[in-house]
Amino acid sequence: MKTTKTLLSFFTLFVFGMSLTFVSCKKDIGPLYVAPSVIPPVSFRNDVQPIFNSSCISCHNAAHQYLQLDSCCSYYELLFTGANAPYVDTANPSQSLIIKRMTGEIGPTMPLSGALPQSEIDLVLRWIEEGAENN
């Protein structure tokens, strides 16, 4: 009888101890799988060219002799054919001429009508950092 009582006490203590262990060790680990957040690359056509369209082409159009940003050729103007090309430096993006002009570091701030929002400058900078692809 004493053995049965001892086993019952041991079993009760074991169950109580295990329940404390499970309660105290339970951690909120969240979902078992969390997909990494993927930031899509900046697209020249979808992200950068619209900035030029809304803020730059009133001056940088077909009549502008140094840099035209109003056509499908604006990418090539920036990298190859504009008067001061290349306007982007993928090896040192923050030193790109286009960024220096947008921030007013060189010459007047572009556009002349007022500085671009920092978010738009950052988007163009990120496009250059990502390799300035014609995408």
Coordinates of C-alpha atoms in Angstrom, one line a residue:
M1 CA 0.0 0.0 0.0
K2 CA 2.8 2.3 0.9
T3 CA 4.4 1.6 -2.5
T4 CA 1.1 2.5 -4.3
K5 CA 0.8 5.7 -2.3
T6 CA 4.4 6.6 -3.0
L7 CA 3.9 5.9 -6.8
L8 CA 0.7 8.0 -6.7
S9 CA 2.5 10.9 -5.0
F10 CA 5.4 10.6 -7.4
F11 CA 3.1 10.5 -10.4
T12 CA 1.1 13.5 -9.1
L13 CA 4.4 15.4 -8.5
F14 CA 5.7 14.4 -11.9
V15 CA 2.5 15.6 -13.7
F16 CA 2.5 18.9 -11.7
G17 CA 6.2 19.5 -12.5
M18 CA 5.7 18.8 -16.2
S19 CA 2.7 21.2 -16.4
L20 CA 4.9 23.9 -14.7
T21 CA 7.6 23.2 -17.2
F22 CA 5.3 23.5 -20.2
V23 CA 3.7 26.6 -18.8
S24 CA 7.0 28.3 -18.0
C25 CA 8.8 27.3 -21.2
K26 CA 6.1 28.2 -23.5
K27 CA 7.3 31.1 -25.7
D28 CA 5.4 33.0 -28.3
I29 CA 7.5 32.1 -31.3
G30 CA 4.9 33.4 -33.8
P31 CA 4.1 31.6 -37.0
L32 CA 6.3 28.7 -37.9
Y33 CA 7.4 30.3 -41.2
V34 CA 7.6 34.0 -41.9
A35 CA 8.4 34.8 -45.5
P36 CA 11.3 37.3 -45.8
S37 CA 10.1 40.8 -46.9
V38 CA 11.2 41.3 -50.4
I39 CA 11.6 44.9 -51.7
P40 CA 11.2 44.9 -55.4
P41 CA 14.0 46.7 -57.4
V42 CA 13.4 50.2 -58.5
S43 CA 12.2 50.3 -62.1
F44 CA 13.4 53.0 -64.4
R45 CA 10.2 53.0 -66.4
N46 CA 7.7 52.7 -63.5
D47 CA 9.5 54.6 -60.8
V48 CA 12.2 57.0 -62.1
Q49 CA 10.8 58.2 -65.4
P50 CA 7.5 59.2 -63.8
I51 CA 9.5 61.5 -61.5
F52 CA 11.2 63.1 -64.5
N53 CA 7.8 63.3 -66.3
S54 CA 6.2 65.2 -63.4
S55 CA 9.1 67.4 -62.3
C56 CA 11.7 67.7 -65.0
I57 CA 10.4 67.7 -68.5
S58 CA 9.0 71.2 -68.4
C59 CA 12.7 72.3 -68.9
H60 CA 14.4 69.0 -70.0
N61 CA 12.4 68.4 -73.1
A62 CA 13.3 68.2 -76.8
A63 CA 14.2 71.9 -76.8
H64 CA 16.9 71.4 -74.1
Q65 CA 20.3 71.1 -75.5
Y66 CA 22.1 69.4 -72.6
L67 CA 19.8 66.7 -71.2
Q68 CA 16.4 65.5 -72.5
L69 CA 14.3 63.6 -70.0
D70 CA 11.0 63.6 -71.9
S71 CA 11.4 60.6 -74.2
C72 CA 12.0 56.9 -74.3
C73 CA 15.6 57.9 -74.8
S74 CA 16.0 59.6 -71.4
Y75 CA 17.8 56.5 -70.0
Y76 CA 20.4 56.8 -72.7
E77 CA 20.7 60.6 -72.2
L78 CA 21.5 60.0 -68.6
L79 CA 24.0 57.3 -69.2
F80 CA 25.5 57.9 -72.6
T81 CA 24.4 60.8 -74.8
G82 CA 23.6 63.8 -72.6
A83 CA 26.1 66.7 -72.8
N84 CA 27.6 65.8 -69.4
A85 CA 26.9 62.0 -69.5
P86 CA 27.1 59.9 -67.6
Y87 CA 24.8 61.5 -65.0
V88 CA 24.9 58.4 -62.9
D89 CA 27.8 56.7 -61.2
T90 CA 26.9 53.2 -60.1
A91 CA 30.3 52.8 -58.4
N92 CA 29.6 55.8 -56.2
P93 CA 25.8 56.5 -56.4
S94 CA 25.7 59.5 -54.0
Q95 CA 28.3 61.2 -56.2
S96 CA 26.2 60.9 -59.3
L97 CA 25.7 64.2 -61.1
I98 CA 21.9 63.7 -61.3
I99 CA 21.8 63.3 -57.4
K100 CA 24.1 66.3 -56.9
R101 CA 21.9 68.4 -59.2
M102 CA 18.7 67.2 -57.4
T103 CA 20.1 68.1 -54.0
G104 CA 21.7 71.4 -55.1
E105 CA 25.2 70.2 -54.2
I106 CA 26.2 71.3 -57.7
G107 CA 24.6 74.3 -59.2
P108 CA 21.0 75.3 -58.5
T109 CA 18.7 72.6 -57.1
M110 CA 16.8 70.8 -59.8
P111 CA 14.1 71.3 -60.6
L112 CA 14.3 75.1 -60.5
S113 CA 10.6 75.3 -59.5
G114 CA 11.5 73.7 -56.1
A115 CA 13.3 70.8 -54.6
L116 CA 12.0 67.3 -55.1
P117 CA 10.7 65.5 -52.1
Q118 CA 13.5 63.6 -50.4
S119 CA 11.6 60.4 -51.0
E120 CA 11.9 60.9 -54.8
I121 CA 15.6 61.7 -54.5
D122 CA 16.0 58.6 -52.4
L123 CA 14.2 56.5 -55.0
V124 CA 16.5 57.8 -57.8
L125 CA 19.5 57.1 -55.6
R126 CA 18.3 53.6 -54.9
W127 CA 17.8 53.0 -58.6
I128 CA 21.5 54.0 -59.1
E129 CA 22.6 51.9 -56.2
E130 CA 20.8 48.9 -57.7
G131 CA 22.8 49.3 -60.9
A132 CA 20.8 51.9 -62.9
E133 CA 19.1 49.3 -65.0
N134 CA 16.9 50.2 -68.0
N135 CA 14.0 48.2 -66.6

